Amino acid sequence: MKNHPLPKRFYARSALKVAPELLGKILCRERNGVVTAGRIVEVEAYLGSEDPASHAYRGKTPRNEVMFGPPGHAYVYFTYGTHFCVNVVTGREGEASAVLIRALEPIEGIGVMQRRRNRTKLEELASGPGKLTQALSIGRRLNGNALGQKPLWICDGRNHEPVEFETTARIGITRGVEWPYRFAVAGSRFVTSRSARSRPPGG
DNA sequence: GTAGGGATACACT
DNA sequence: GTGTATCCCTACT
C-alpha cells in the first residue's frame, strides 16, 4: 500500500476543516523498530483563543506552547494523573487551534498494543484518547514532534473516498459544551461509546 | 457510581 | 513559596 504522510498544507487550515478529514487517515508510531498504527475514527476540534474548552483559551503557557507553533506537529499532554492525550496542531502559526485524536481502529502491531494495554479485545485497545496513547506508546517525549515522518506520523488511507461521519458535541469538557465539534466515523465500533457519558445534573 | 492519579495554573503570602 | 481546584479519562464495582 502506498501510505504517504500527509503534507504540511493539510494541517494549515481551520481545525473544523481538518478534523473531519482526519477520519479514515492512519496514525502511525514506530518505537524500537516496532510499528503500531490505527485508522482514525474519532476526533474533536479545538479553536484556540476563541474556544473556552481549549487549553489555549487563556493564552500561551509552557504546557500549551506547542499549539501556538506551526501546524502539523503533535501536542501531547498529561492529564488526570494517568493519561496522555495527543492533538494535531492546525491552522496558522500563533493561532493555537488543534484537533484531538480520540479513537483509533487498530490496524498494525495489534499484538504489541494488546500487551501494552493488557487487553485483548480490539474494541478496547484504542477507543479513547488515553487508551490510544498507551496502545501506541505516545508520551511526553513526542510533544512538539512533526507528524511528517518517524517516530510519529499520519498518512493517507488507502483511498480518497470521503468517509461517512457524524457530528456531535465534544466529550469530557465543562465549557463550550454545546459546540458540535466532535466528528466520528458513522457506525464504527471503535469509537468511544460507553461510560464517558455522565450527564450533567438536570440534563 | 466512583476511586485513582499527578501536573498545571492561579490566588495568595 | 504554599494551597487548592481543575483537568480534552479509565477501570473497576
mmCIF file with all atom_site columns, C-alpha atoms (C1' of nucleotides) in Angstrom:
data_model
loop_
_atom_site.group_PDB
_atom_site.id
_atom_site.type_symbol
_atom_site.label_atom_id
_atom_site.label_alt_id
_atom_site.label_comp_id
_atom_site.label_asym_id
_atom_site.label_entity_id
_atom_site.label_seq_id
_atom_site.pdbx_PDB_ins_code
_atom_site.Cartn_x
_atom_site.Cartn_y
_atom_site.Cartn_z
_atom_site.occupancy
_atom_site.B_iso_or_equiv
_atom_site.pdbx_formal_charge
_atom_site.auth_seq_id
_atom_site.auth_comp_id
_atom_site.auth_asym_id
_atom_site.auth_atom_id
_atom_site.pdbx_PDB_model_num
ATOM 1   C CA    . MET A 1 1   ? 0.000   0.000  0.000  1.00 0.00 ? 1   MET A CA    1
ATOM 2   C CA    . LYS A 1 2   ? 1.180   3.488  -0.637 1.00 0.00 ? 2   LYS A CA    1
ATOM 3   C CA    . ASN A 1 3   ? 0.771   5.372  2.558  1.00 0.00 ? 3   ASN A CA    1
ATOM 4   C CA    . HIS A 1 4   ? 2.236   8.786  2.035  1.00 0.00 ? 4   HIS A CA    1
ATOM 5   C CA    . PRO A 1 5   ? 2.493   11.066 5.031  1.00 0.00 ? 5   PRO A CA    1
ATOM 6   C CA    . LEU A 1 6   ? 0.082   13.964 4.798  1.00 0.00 ? 6   LEU A CA    1
ATOM 7   C CA    . PRO A 1 7   ? 1.675   17.192 3.514  1.00 0.00 ? 7   PRO A CA    1
ATOM 8   C CA    . LYS A 1 8   ? 2.060   20.134 5.812  1.00 0.00 ? 8   LYS A CA    1
ATOM 9   C CA    . ARG A 1 9   ? -0.567  22.137 3.909  1.00 0.00 ? 9   ARG A CA    1
ATOM 10  C CA    . PHE A 1 10  ? -3.159  19.587 5.001  1.00 0.00 ? 10  PHE A CA    1
ATOM 11  C CA    . TYR A 1 11  ? -2.806  20.849 8.559  1.00 0.00 ? 11  TYR A CA    1
ATOM 12  C CA    . ALA A 1 12  ? -2.521  24.543 7.730  1.00 0.00 ? 12  ALA A CA    1
ATOM 13  C CA    . ARG A 1 13  ? -6.293  25.048 7.634  1.00 0.00 ? 13  ARG A CA    1
ATOM 14  C CA    . SER A 1 14  ? -9.064  25.573 10.131 1.00 0.00 ? 14  SER A CA    1
ATOM 15  C CA    . ALA A 1 15  ? -9.363  22.820 12.731 1.00 0.00 ? 15  ALA A CA    1
ATOM 16  C CA    . LEU A 1 16  ? -13.006 22.485 11.711 1.00 0.00 ? 16  LEU A CA    1
ATOM 17  C CA    . LYS A 1 17  ? -11.881 21.579 8.177  1.00 0.00 ? 17  LYS A CA    1
ATOM 18  C CA    . VAL A 1 18  ? -9.026  19.324 9.201  1.00 0.00 ? 18  VAL A CA    1
ATOM 19  C CA    . ALA A 1 19  ? -10.894 17.368 11.888 1.00 0.00 ? 19  ALA A CA    1
ATOM 20  C CA    . PRO A 1 20  ? -13.440 15.528 9.700  1.00 0.00 ? 20  PRO A CA    1
ATOM 21  C CA    . GLU A 1 21  ? -10.820 14.946 7.021  1.00 0.00 ? 21  GLU A CA    1
ATOM 22  C CA    . LEU A 1 22  ? -8.597  13.178 9.515  1.00 0.00 ? 22  LEU A CA    1
ATOM 23  C CA    . LEU A 1 23  ? -11.210 10.455 9.827  1.00 0.00 ? 23  LEU A CA    1
ATOM 24  C CA    . GLY A 1 24  ? -10.011 7.435  7.877  1.00 0.00 ? 24  GLY A CA    1
ATOM 25  C CA    . LYS A 1 25  ? -6.373  8.527  7.959  1.00 0.00 ? 25  LYS A CA    1
ATOM 26  C CA    . ILE A 1 26  ? -3.748  6.329  9.595  1.00 0.00 ? 26  ILE A CA    1
ATOM 27  C CA    . LEU A 1 27  ? -1.868  7.343  12.717 1.00 0.00 ? 27  LEU A CA    1
ATOM 28  C CA    . CYS A 1 28  ? 1.472   5.514  12.775 1.00 0.00 ? 28  CYS A CA    1
ATOM 29  C CA    . ARG A 1 29  ? 4.036   5.138  15.510 1.00 0.00 ? 29  ARG A CA    1
ATOM 30  C CA    . GLU A 1 30  ? 7.434   3.481  15.423 1.00 0.00 ? 30  GLU A CA    1
ATOM 31  C CA    . ARG A 1 31  ? 9.297   2.640  18.563 1.00 0.00 ? 31  ARG A CA    1
ATOM 32  C CA    . ASN A 1 32  ? 12.372  0.401  18.765 1.00 0.00 ? 32  ASN A CA    1
ATOM 33  C CA    . GLY A 1 33  ? 11.724  -0.710 15.218 1.00 0.00 ? 33  GLY A CA    1
ATOM 34  C CA    . VAL A 1 34  ? 8.188   -1.792 16.018 1.00 0.00 ? 34  VAL A CA    1
ATOM 35  C CA    . VAL A 1 35  ? 5.330   -0.120 14.157 1.00 0.00 ? 35  VAL A CA    1
ATOM 36  C CA    . THR A 1 36  ? 1.876   0.265  15.619 1.00 0.00 ? 36  THR A CA    1
ATOM 37  C CA    . ALA A 1 37  ? -0.842  2.007  13.644 1.00 0.00 ? 37  ALA A CA    1
ATOM 38  C CA    . GLY A 1 38  ? -4.549  2.627  13.573 1.00 0.00 ? 38  GLY A CA    1
ATOM 39  C CA    . ARG A 1 39  ? -7.233  4.235  11.484 1.00 0.00 ? 39  ARG A CA    1
ATOM 40  C CA    . ILE A 1 40  ? -8.548  7.449  12.994 1.00 0.00 ? 40  ILE A CA    1
ATOM 41  C CA    . VAL A 1 41  ? -12.257 7.064  13.745 1.00 0.00 ? 41  VAL A CA    1
ATOM 42  C CA    . GLU A 1 42  ? -12.963 9.881  16.201 1.00 0.00 ? 42  GLU A CA    1
ATOM 43  C CA    . VAL A 1 43  ? -11.630 13.427 16.634 1.00 0.00 ? 43  VAL A CA    1
ATOM 44  C CA    . GLU A 1 44  ? -12.528 16.763 18.204 1.00 0.00 ? 44  GLU A CA    1
ATOM 45  C CA    . ALA A 1 45  ? -11.672 20.281 17.031 1.00 0.00 ? 45  ALA A CA    1
ATOM 46  C CA    . TYR A 1 46  ? -10.384 22.943 19.412 1.00 0.00 ? 46  TYR A CA    1
ATOM 47  C CA    . LEU A 1 47  ? -10.196 26.525 18.247 1.00 0.00 ? 47  LEU A CA    1
ATOM 48  C CA    . GLY A 1 48  ? -7.533  28.124 20.381 1.00 0.00 ? 48  GLY A CA    1
ATOM 49  C CA    . SER A 1 49  ? -8.124  31.516 21.929 1.00 0.00 ? 49  SER A CA    1
ATOM 50  C CA    . GLU A 1 50  ? -11.783 31.707 20.847 1.00 0.00 ? 50  GLU A CA    1
ATOM 51  C CA    . ASP A 1 51  ? -12.655 28.377 22.386 1.00 0.00 ? 51  ASP A CA    1
ATOM 52  C CA    . PRO A 1 52  ? -13.292 28.202 26.141 1.00 0.00 ? 52  PRO A CA    1
ATOM 53  C CA    . ALA A 1 53  ? -12.709 24.446 26.120 1.00 0.00 ? 53  ALA A CA    1
ATOM 54  C CA    . SER A 1 54  ? -9.231  24.779 24.644 1.00 0.00 ? 54  SER A CA    1
ATOM 55  C CA    . HIS A 1 55  ? -6.052  24.739 26.698 1.00 0.00 ? 55  HIS A CA    1
ATOM 56  C CA    . ALA A 1 56  ? -5.026  27.778 24.651 1.00 0.00 ? 56  ALA A CA    1
ATOM 57  C CA    . TYR A 1 57  ? -8.043  29.840 25.705 1.00 0.00 ? 57  TYR A CA    1
ATOM 58  C CA    . ARG A 1 58  ? -6.150  31.707 28.387 1.00 0.00 ? 58  ARG A CA    1
ATOM 59  C CA    . GLY A 1 59  ? -3.053  32.325 26.357 1.00 0.00 ? 59  GLY A CA    1
ATOM 60  C CA    . LYS A 1 60  ? 0.310   30.720 25.928 1.00 0.00 ? 60  LYS A CA    1
ATOM 61  C CA    . THR A 1 61  ? 1.864   28.764 28.791 1.00 0.00 ? 61  THR A CA    1
ATOM 62  C CA    . PRO A 1 62  ? 4.809   26.339 28.957 1.00 0.00 ? 62  PRO A CA    1
ATOM 63  C CA    . ARG A 1 63  ? 2.356   23.480 28.752 1.00 0.00 ? 63  ARG A CA    1
ATOM 64  C CA    . ASN A 1 64  ? 0.477   24.548 25.651 1.00 0.00 ? 64  ASN A CA    1
ATOM 65  C CA    . GLU A 1 65  ? 3.143   26.410 23.696 1.00 0.00 ? 65  GLU A CA    1
ATOM 66  C CA    . VAL A 1 66  ? 3.314   23.719 21.007 1.00 0.00 ? 66  VAL A CA    1
ATOM 67  C CA    . MET A 1 67  ? -0.234  24.637 19.985 1.00 0.00 ? 67  MET A CA    1
ATOM 68  C CA    . PHE A 1 68  ? 0.957   28.161 19.253 1.00 0.00 ? 68  PHE A CA    1
ATOM 69  C CA    . GLY A 1 69  ? 3.670   26.858 16.955 1.00 0.00 ? 69  GLY A CA    1
ATOM 70  C CA    . PRO A 1 70  ? 3.461   25.755 13.324 1.00 0.00 ? 70  PRO A CA    1
ATOM 71  C CA    . PRO A 1 71  ? 0.767   23.299 12.150 1.00 0.00 ? 71  PRO A CA    1
ATOM 72  C CA    . GLY A 1 72  ? 1.470   19.638 11.558 1.00 0.00 ? 72  GLY A CA    1
ATOM 73  C CA    . HIS A 1 73  ? 3.039   18.994 14.940 1.00 0.00 ? 73  HIS A CA    1
ATOM 74  C CA    . ALA A 1 74  ? 1.871   16.825 17.823 1.00 0.00 ? 74  ALA A CA    1
ATOM 75  C CA    . TYR A 1 75  ? 0.684   18.403 21.066 1.00 0.00 ? 75  TYR A CA    1
ATOM 76  C CA    . VAL A 1 76  ? 0.889   15.735 23.751 1.00 0.00 ? 76  VAL A CA    1
ATOM 77  C CA    . TYR A 1 77  ? -0.209  16.464 27.297 1.00 0.00 ? 77  TYR A CA    1
ATOM 78  C CA    . PHE A 1 78  ? -0.668  14.555 30.522 1.00 0.00 ? 78  PHE A CA    1
ATOM 79  C CA    . THR A 1 79  ? -3.968  14.668 32.369 1.00 0.00 ? 79  THR A CA    1
ATOM 80  C CA    . TYR A 1 80  ? -5.907  13.118 35.251 1.00 0.00 ? 80  TYR A CA    1
ATOM 81  C CA    . GLY A 1 81  ? -2.657  11.877 36.735 1.00 0.00 ? 81  GLY A CA    1
ATOM 82  C CA    . THR A 1 82  ? -2.738  8.863  34.469 1.00 0.00 ? 82  THR A CA    1
ATOM 83  C CA    . HIS A 1 83  ? -3.249  9.572  30.813 1.00 0.00 ? 83  HIS A CA    1
ATOM 84  C CA    . PHE A 1 84  ? -1.679  11.215 27.837 1.00 0.00 ? 84  PHE A CA    1
ATOM 85  C CA    . CYS A 1 85  ? -3.723  12.737 25.033 1.00 0.00 ? 85  CYS A CA    1
ATOM 86  C CA    . VAL A 1 86  ? -2.483  13.581 21.569 1.00 0.00 ? 86  VAL A CA    1
ATOM 87  C CA    . ASN A 1 87  ? -3.563  16.519 19.422 1.00 0.00 ? 87  ASN A CA    1
ATOM 88  C CA    . VAL A 1 88  ? -2.597  17.686 15.955 1.00 0.00 ? 88  VAL A CA    1
ATOM 89  C CA    . VAL A 1 89  ? -1.772  21.378 15.644 1.00 0.00 ? 89  VAL A CA    1
ATOM 90  C CA    . THR A 1 90  ? -3.716  23.047 12.826 1.00 0.00 ? 90  THR A CA    1
ATOM 91  C CA    . GLY A 1 91  ? -4.296  26.486 11.333 1.00 0.00 ? 91  GLY A CA    1
ATOM 92  C CA    . ARG A 1 92  ? -1.737  29.250 11.212 1.00 0.00 ? 92  ARG A CA    1
ATOM 93  C CA    . GLU A 1 93  ? 1.239   29.564 13.484 1.00 0.00 ? 93  GLU A CA    1
ATOM 94  C CA    . GLY A 1 94  ? 0.213   31.599 16.526 1.00 0.00 ? 94  GLY A CA    1
ATOM 95  C CA    . GLU A 1 95  ? -3.453  30.620 16.222 1.00 0.00 ? 95  GLU A CA    1
ATOM 96  C CA    . ALA A 1 96  ? -3.271  27.650 18.631 1.00 0.00 ? 96  ALA A CA    1
ATOM 97  C CA    . SER A 1 97  ? -6.037  25.583 17.074 1.00 0.00 ? 97  SER A CA    1
ATOM 98  C CA    . ALA A 1 98  ? -5.758  21.819 17.243 1.00 0.00 ? 98  ALA A CA    1
ATOM 99  C CA    . VAL A 1 99  ? -7.551  18.532 16.690 1.00 0.00 ? 99  VAL A CA    1
ATOM 100 C CA    . LEU A 1 100 ? -7.704  15.968 19.488 1.00 0.00 ? 100 LEU A CA    1
ATOM 101 C CA    . ILE A 1 101 ? -7.435  12.378 18.316 1.00 0.00 ? 101 ILE A CA    1
ATOM 102 C CA    . ARG A 1 102 ? -9.911  10.409 20.386 1.00 0.00 ? 102 ARG A CA    1
ATOM 103 C CA    . ALA A 1 103 ? -10.085 6.909  18.970 1.00 0.00 ? 103 ALA A CA    1
ATOM 104 C CA    . LEU A 1 104 ? -8.421  4.515  16.523 1.00 0.00 ? 104 LEU A CA    1
ATOM 105 C CA    . GLU A 1 105 ? -9.298  1.275  14.829 1.00 0.00 ? 105 GLU A CA    1
ATOM 106 C CA    . PRO A 1 106 ? -6.203  -0.928 15.361 1.00 0.00 ? 106 PRO A CA    1
ATOM 107 C CA    . ILE A 1 107 ? -4.500  -1.872 12.100 1.00 0.00 ? 107 ILE A CA    1
ATOM 108 C CA    . GLU A 1 108 ? -0.876  -2.803 12.627 1.00 0.00 ? 108 GLU A CA    1
ATOM 109 C CA    . GLY A 1 109 ? 1.085   -4.130 15.573 1.00 0.00 ? 109 GLY A CA    1
ATOM 110 C CA    . ILE A 1 110 ? -2.029  -5.418 17.252 1.00 0.00 ? 110 ILE A CA    1
ATOM 111 C CA    . GLY A 1 111 ? -0.136  -7.919 19.415 1.00 0.00 ? 111 GLY A CA    1
ATOM 112 C CA    . VAL A 1 112 ? 2.069   -5.137 20.751 1.00 0.00 ? 112 VAL A CA    1
ATOM 113 C CA    . MET A 1 113 ? -0.947  -2.981 21.502 1.00 0.00 ? 113 MET A CA    1
ATOM 114 C CA    . GLN A 1 114 ? -2.630  -5.841 23.325 1.00 0.00 ? 114 GLN A CA    1
ATOM 115 C CA    . ARG A 1 115 ? 0.424   -6.264 25.544 1.00 0.00 ? 115 ARG A CA    1
ATOM 116 C CA    . ARG A 1 116 ? 0.729   -2.547 26.244 1.00 0.00 ? 116 ARG A CA    1
ATOM 117 C CA    . ARG A 1 117 ? -2.948  -2.275 27.070 1.00 0.00 ? 117 ARG A CA    1
ATOM 118 C CA    . ASN A 1 118 ? -3.267  -5.585 28.859 1.00 0.00 ? 118 ASN A CA    1
ATOM 119 C CA    . ARG A 1 119 ? -6.449  -6.127 26.874 1.00 0.00 ? 119 ARG A CA    1
ATOM 120 C CA    . THR A 1 120 ? -7.229  -8.470 24.011 1.00 0.00 ? 120 THR A CA    1
ATOM 121 C CA    . LYS A 1 121 ? -10.469 -7.169 22.545 1.00 0.00 ? 121 LYS A CA    1
ATOM 122 C CA    . LEU A 1 122 ? -9.812  -4.900 19.590 1.00 0.00 ? 122 LEU A CA    1
ATOM 123 C CA    . GLU A 1 123 ? -12.514 -2.507 20.729 1.00 0.00 ? 123 GLU A CA    1
ATOM 124 C CA    . GLU A 1 124 ? -10.657 -1.875 23.979 1.00 0.00 ? 124 GLU A CA    1
ATOM 125 C CA    . LEU A 1 125 ? -7.223  -1.143 22.531 1.00 0.00 ? 125 LEU A CA    1
ATOM 126 C CA    . ALA A 1 126 ? -7.623  2.436  21.329 1.00 0.00 ? 126 ALA A CA    1
ATOM 127 C CA    . SER A 1 127 ? -11.236 3.528  21.829 1.00 0.00 ? 127 SER A CA    1
ATOM 128 C CA    . GLY A 1 128 ? -10.388 6.610  23.870 1.00 0.00 ? 128 GLY A CA    1
ATOM 129 C CA    . PRO A 1 129 ? -7.776  9.357  23.934 1.00 0.00 ? 129 PRO A CA    1
ATOM 130 C CA    . GLY A 1 130 ? -5.901  7.870  26.895 1.00 0.00 ? 130 GLY A CA    1
ATOM 131 C CA    . LYS A 1 131 ? -6.141  4.351  25.555 1.00 0.00 ? 131 LYS A CA    1
ATOM 132 C CA    . LEU A 1 132 ? -4.726  5.079  22.143 1.00 0.00 ? 132 LEU A CA    1
ATOM 133 C CA    . THR A 1 133 ? -1.673  6.852  23.527 1.00 0.00 ? 133 THR A CA    1
ATOM 134 C CA    . GLN A 1 134 ? -0.992  3.829  25.694 1.00 0.00 ? 134 GLN A CA    1
ATOM 135 C CA    . ALA A 1 135 ? -1.500  1.436  22.775 1.00 0.00 ? 135 ALA A CA    1
ATOM 136 C CA    . LEU A 1 136 ? 0.887   3.403  20.541 1.00 0.00 ? 136 LEU A CA    1
ATOM 137 C CA    . SER A 1 137 ? 3.260   4.288  23.374 1.00 0.00 ? 137 SER A CA    1
ATOM 138 C CA    . ILE A 1 138 ? 2.870   8.029  22.914 1.00 0.00 ? 138 ILE A CA    1
ATOM 139 C CA    . GLY A 1 139 ? 4.237   10.080 25.775 1.00 0.00 ? 139 GLY A CA    1
ATOM 140 C CA    . ARG A 1 140 ? 5.618   13.439 26.680 1.00 0.00 ? 140 ARG A CA    1
ATOM 141 C CA    . ARG A 1 141 ? 8.751   12.902 24.573 1.00 0.00 ? 141 ARG A CA    1
ATOM 142 C CA    . LEU A 1 142 ? 6.659   13.219 21.419 1.00 0.00 ? 142 LEU A CA    1
ATOM 143 C CA    . ASN A 1 143 ? 5.265   16.609 22.347 1.00 0.00 ? 143 ASN A CA    1
ATOM 144 C CA    . GLY A 1 144 ? 6.177   19.003 19.549 1.00 0.00 ? 144 GLY A CA    1
ATOM 145 C CA    . ASN A 1 145 ? 7.197   16.322 17.066 1.00 0.00 ? 145 ASN A CA    1
ATOM 146 C CA    . ALA A 1 146 ? 6.472   16.994 13.402 1.00 0.00 ? 146 ALA A CA    1
ATOM 147 C CA    . LEU A 1 147 ? 3.976   14.484 12.018 1.00 0.00 ? 147 LEU A CA    1
ATOM 148 C CA    . GLY A 1 148 ? 5.602   14.024 8.616  1.00 0.00 ? 148 GLY A CA    1
ATOM 149 C CA    . GLN A 1 149 ? 7.987   11.190 9.498  1.00 0.00 ? 149 GLN A CA    1
ATOM 150 C CA    . LYS A 1 150 ? 9.132   8.734  12.164 1.00 0.00 ? 150 LYS A CA    1
ATOM 151 C CA    . PRO A 1 151 ? 8.671   8.193  15.008 1.00 0.00 ? 151 PRO A CA    1
ATOM 152 C CA    . LEU A 1 152 ? 5.099   9.509  14.791 1.00 0.00 ? 152 LEU A CA    1
ATOM 153 C CA    . TRP A 1 153 ? 3.289   10.385 11.609 1.00 0.00 ? 153 TRP A CA    1
ATOM 154 C CA    . ILE A 1 154 ? -0.095  10.395 9.890  1.00 0.00 ? 154 ILE A CA    1
ATOM 155 C CA    . CYS A 1 155 ? -0.617  9.008  6.425  1.00 0.00 ? 155 CYS A CA    1
ATOM 156 C CA    . ASP A 1 156 ? -3.342  8.890  3.918  1.00 0.00 ? 156 ASP A CA    1
ATOM 157 C CA    . GLY A 1 157 ? -5.636  5.935  3.998  1.00 0.00 ? 157 GLY A CA    1
ATOM 158 C CA    . ARG A 1 158 ? -5.619  3.636  1.043  1.00 0.00 ? 158 ARG A CA    1
ATOM 159 C CA    . ASN A 1 159 ? -8.245  5.548  -0.856 1.00 0.00 ? 159 ASN A CA    1
ATOM 160 C CA    . HIS A 1 160 ? -9.517  9.067  -1.128 1.00 0.00 ? 160 HIS A CA    1
ATOM 161 C CA    . GLU A 1 161 ? -13.178 8.337  -0.804 1.00 0.00 ? 161 GLU A CA    1
ATOM 162 C CA    . PRO A 1 162 ? -14.929 10.545 1.710  1.00 0.00 ? 162 PRO A CA    1
ATOM 163 C CA    . VAL A 1 163 ? -15.688 8.832  4.988  1.00 0.00 ? 163 VAL A CA    1
ATOM 164 C CA    . GLU A 1 164 ? -19.227 8.943  6.274  1.00 0.00 ? 164 GLU A CA    1
ATOM 165 C CA    . PHE A 1 165 ? -19.210 10.616 9.660  1.00 0.00 ? 165 PHE A CA    1
ATOM 166 C CA    . GLU A 1 166 ? -21.470 12.044 12.307 1.00 0.00 ? 166 GLU A CA    1
ATOM 167 C CA    . THR A 1 167 ? -21.100 15.321 14.194 1.00 0.00 ? 167 THR A CA    1
ATOM 168 C CA    . THR A 1 168 ? -21.825 15.672 17.906 1.00 0.00 ? 168 THR A CA    1
ATOM 169 C CA    . ALA A 1 169 ? -20.904 17.724 20.952 1.00 0.00 ? 169 ALA A CA    1
ATOM 170 C CA    . ARG A 1 170 ? -17.492 17.264 22.468 1.00 0.00 ? 170 ARG A CA    1
ATOM 171 C CA    . ILE A 1 171 ? -16.914 14.955 25.419 1.00 0.00 ? 171 ILE A CA    1
ATOM 172 C CA    . GLY A 1 172 ? -15.283 15.460 28.784 1.00 0.00 ? 172 GLY A CA    1
ATOM 173 C CA    . ILE A 1 173 ? -15.259 19.241 28.807 1.00 0.00 ? 173 ILE A CA    1
ATOM 174 C CA    . THR A 1 174 ? -17.075 21.734 31.009 1.00 0.00 ? 174 THR A CA    1
ATOM 175 C CA    . ARG A 1 175 ? -17.046 24.845 28.811 1.00 0.00 ? 175 ARG A CA    1
ATOM 176 C CA    . GLY A 1 176 ? -18.087 25.231 25.214 1.00 0.00 ? 176 GLY A CA    1
ATOM 177 C CA    . VAL A 1 177 ? -20.089 22.041 25.670 1.00 0.00 ? 177 VAL A CA    1
ATOM 178 C CA    . GLU A 1 178 ? -22.735 22.971 23.166 1.00 0.00 ? 178 GLU A CA    1
ATOM 179 C CA    . TRP A 1 179 ? -20.440 23.372 20.162 1.00 0.00 ? 179 TRP A CA    1
ATOM 180 C CA    . PRO A 1 180 ? -20.751 20.393 17.769 1.00 0.00 ? 180 PRO A CA    1
ATOM 181 C CA    . TYR A 1 181 ? -17.051 19.913 17.178 1.00 0.00 ? 181 TYR A CA    1
ATOM 182 C CA    . ARG A 1 182 ? -16.749 16.160 17.611 1.00 0.00 ? 182 ARG A CA    1
ATOM 183 C CA    . PHE A 1 183 ? -16.550 14.030 14.492 1.00 0.00 ? 183 PHE A CA    1
ATOM 184 C CA    . ALA A 1 184 ? -16.769 10.248 14.419 1.00 0.00 ? 184 ALA A CA    1
ATOM 185 C CA    . VAL A 1 185 ? -16.954 7.603  11.721 1.00 0.00 ? 185 VAL A CA    1
ATOM 186 C CA    . ALA A 1 186 ? -20.589 6.587  11.439 1.00 0.00 ? 186 ALA A CA    1
ATOM 187 C CA    . GLY A 1 187 ? -21.304 3.154  12.841 1.00 0.00 ? 187 GLY A CA    1
ATOM 188 C CA    . SER A 1 188 ? -17.736 2.360  13.877 1.00 0.00 ? 188 SER A CA    1
ATOM 189 C CA    . ARG A 1 189 ? -17.423 0.063  16.864 1.00 0.00 ? 189 ARG A CA    1
ATOM 190 C CA    . PHE A 1 190 ? -14.040 1.584  17.716 1.00 0.00 ? 190 PHE A CA    1
ATOM 191 C CA    . VAL A 1 191 ? -15.286 4.997  18.851 1.00 0.00 ? 191 VAL A CA    1
ATOM 192 C CA    . THR A 1 192 ? -15.728 5.930  22.491 1.00 0.00 ? 192 THR A CA    1
ATOM 193 C CA    . SER A 1 193 ? -19.262 4.956  23.293 1.00 0.00 ? 193 SER A CA    1
ATOM 194 C CA    . ARG A 1 194 ? -19.738 3.827  26.815 1.00 0.00 ? 194 ARG A CA    1
ATOM 195 C CA    . SER A 1 195 ? -19.075 5.256  30.309 1.00 0.00 ? 195 SER A CA    1
ATOM 196 C CA    . ALA A 1 196 ? -17.714 8.686  29.327 1.00 0.00 ? 196 ALA A CA    1
ATOM 197 C CA    . ARG A 1 197 ? -21.362 9.651  29.369 1.00 0.00 ? 197 ARG A CA    1
ATOM 198 C CA    . SER A 1 198 ? -22.129 11.144 32.736 1.00 0.00 ? 198 SER A CA    1
ATOM 199 C CA    . ARG A 1 199 ? -24.947 13.522 32.086 1.00 0.00 ? 199 ARG A CA    1
ATOM 200 C CA    . PRO A 1 200 ? -24.858 16.888 33.779 1.00 0.00 ? 200 PRO A CA    1
ATOM 201 C CA    . PRO A 1 201 ? -27.391 17.231 36.637 1.00 0.00 ? 201 PRO A CA    1
ATOM 202 C CA    . GLY A 1 202 ? -30.825 18.193 35.464 1.00 0.00 ? 202 GLY A CA    1
ATOM 203 C CA    . GLY A 1 203 ? -29.868 17.351 31.908 1.00 0.00 ? 203 GLY A CA    1
ATOM 204 C "C1'" . DG  B 2 1   ? -21.499 5.092  40.513 1.00 0.00 ? 1   DG  B "C1'" 1
ATOM 205 C "C1'" . DT  B 2 2   ? -16.755 6.484  41.846 1.00 0.00 ? 2   DT  B "C1'" 1
ATOM 206 C "C1'" . DA  B 2 3   ? -11.568 5.995  43.196 1.00 0.00 ? 3   DA  B "C1'" 1
ATOM 207 C "C1'" . DG  B 2 4   ? -7.496  6.980  41.385 1.00 0.00 ? 4   DG  B "C1'" 1
ATOM 208 C "C1'" . DG  B 2 5   ? -3.549  9.752  39.970 1.00 0.00 ? 5   DG  B "C1'" 1
ATOM 209 C "C1'" . DG  B 2 6   ? -0.145  13.801 39.051 1.00 0.00 ? 6   DG  B "C1'" 1
ATOM 210 C "C1'" . DA  B 2 7   ? 0.658   18.005 36.527 1.00 0.00 ? 7   DA  B "C1'" 1
ATOM 211 C "C1'" . DT  B 2 8   ? -0.821  22.634 35.892 1.00 0.00 ? 8   DT  B "C1'" 1
ATOM 212 C "C1'" . DA  B 2 9   ? -2.491  27.355 36.702 1.00 0.00 ? 9   DA  B "C1'" 1
ATOM 213 C "C1'" . DC  B 2 10  ? -3.606  30.714 39.635 1.00 0.00 ? 10  DC  B "C1'" 1
ATOM 214 C "C1'" . DA  B 2 11  ? -4.511  33.015 44.012 1.00 0.00 ? 11  DA  B "C1'" 1
ATOM 215 C "C1'" . DC  B 2 12  ? -2.425  34.201 47.941 1.00 0.00 ? 12  DC  B "C1'" 1
ATOM 216 C "C1'" . DT  B 2 13  ? 1.557   35.144 51.134 1.00 0.00 ? 13  DT  B "C1'" 1
ATOM 217 C "C1'" . DG  C 3 1   ? 6.913   29.626 48.329 1.00 0.00 ? 1   DG  C "C1'" 1
ATOM 218 C "C1'" . DT  C 3 2   ? 2.338   27.129 49.715 1.00 0.00 ? 2   DT  C "C1'" 1
ATOM 219 C "C1'" . DG  C 3 3   ? -2.578  25.823 48.991 1.00 0.00 ? 3   DG  C "C1'" 1
ATOM 220 C "C1'" . DT  C 3 4   ? -6.175  24.218 46.056 1.00 0.00 ? 4   DT  C "C1'" 1
ATOM 221 C "C1'" . DA  C 3 5   ? -9.347  23.471 42.231 1.00 0.00 ? 5   DA  C "C1'" 1
ATOM 222 C "C1'" . DT  C 3 6   ? -9.287  21.672 37.904 1.00 0.00 ? 6   DT  C "C1'" 1
ATOM 223 C "C1'" . DC  C 3 7   ? -8.315  18.615 34.223 1.00 0.00 ? 7   DC  C "C1'" 1
ATOM 224 C "C1'" . DC  C 3 8   ? -9.847  17.161 26.159 1.00 0.00 ? 8   DC  C "C1'" 1
ATOM 225 C "C1'" . DC  C 3 9   ? -10.066 9.975  31.453 1.00 0.00 ? 9   DC  C "C1'" 1
ATOM 226 C "C1'" . DT  C 3 10  ? -10.038 4.846  32.642 1.00 0.00 ? 10  DT  C "C1'" 1
ATOM 227 C "C1'" . DA  C 3 11  ? -11.008 0.747  35.215 1.00 0.00 ? 11  DA  C "C1'" 1
ATOM 228 C "C1'" . DC  C 3 12  ? -13.382 -1.344 38.325 1.00 0.00 ? 12  DC  C "C1'" 1
ATOM 229 C "C1'" . DT  C 3 13  ? -17.724 -2.172 41.220 1.00 0.00 ? 13  DT  C "C1'" 1
#
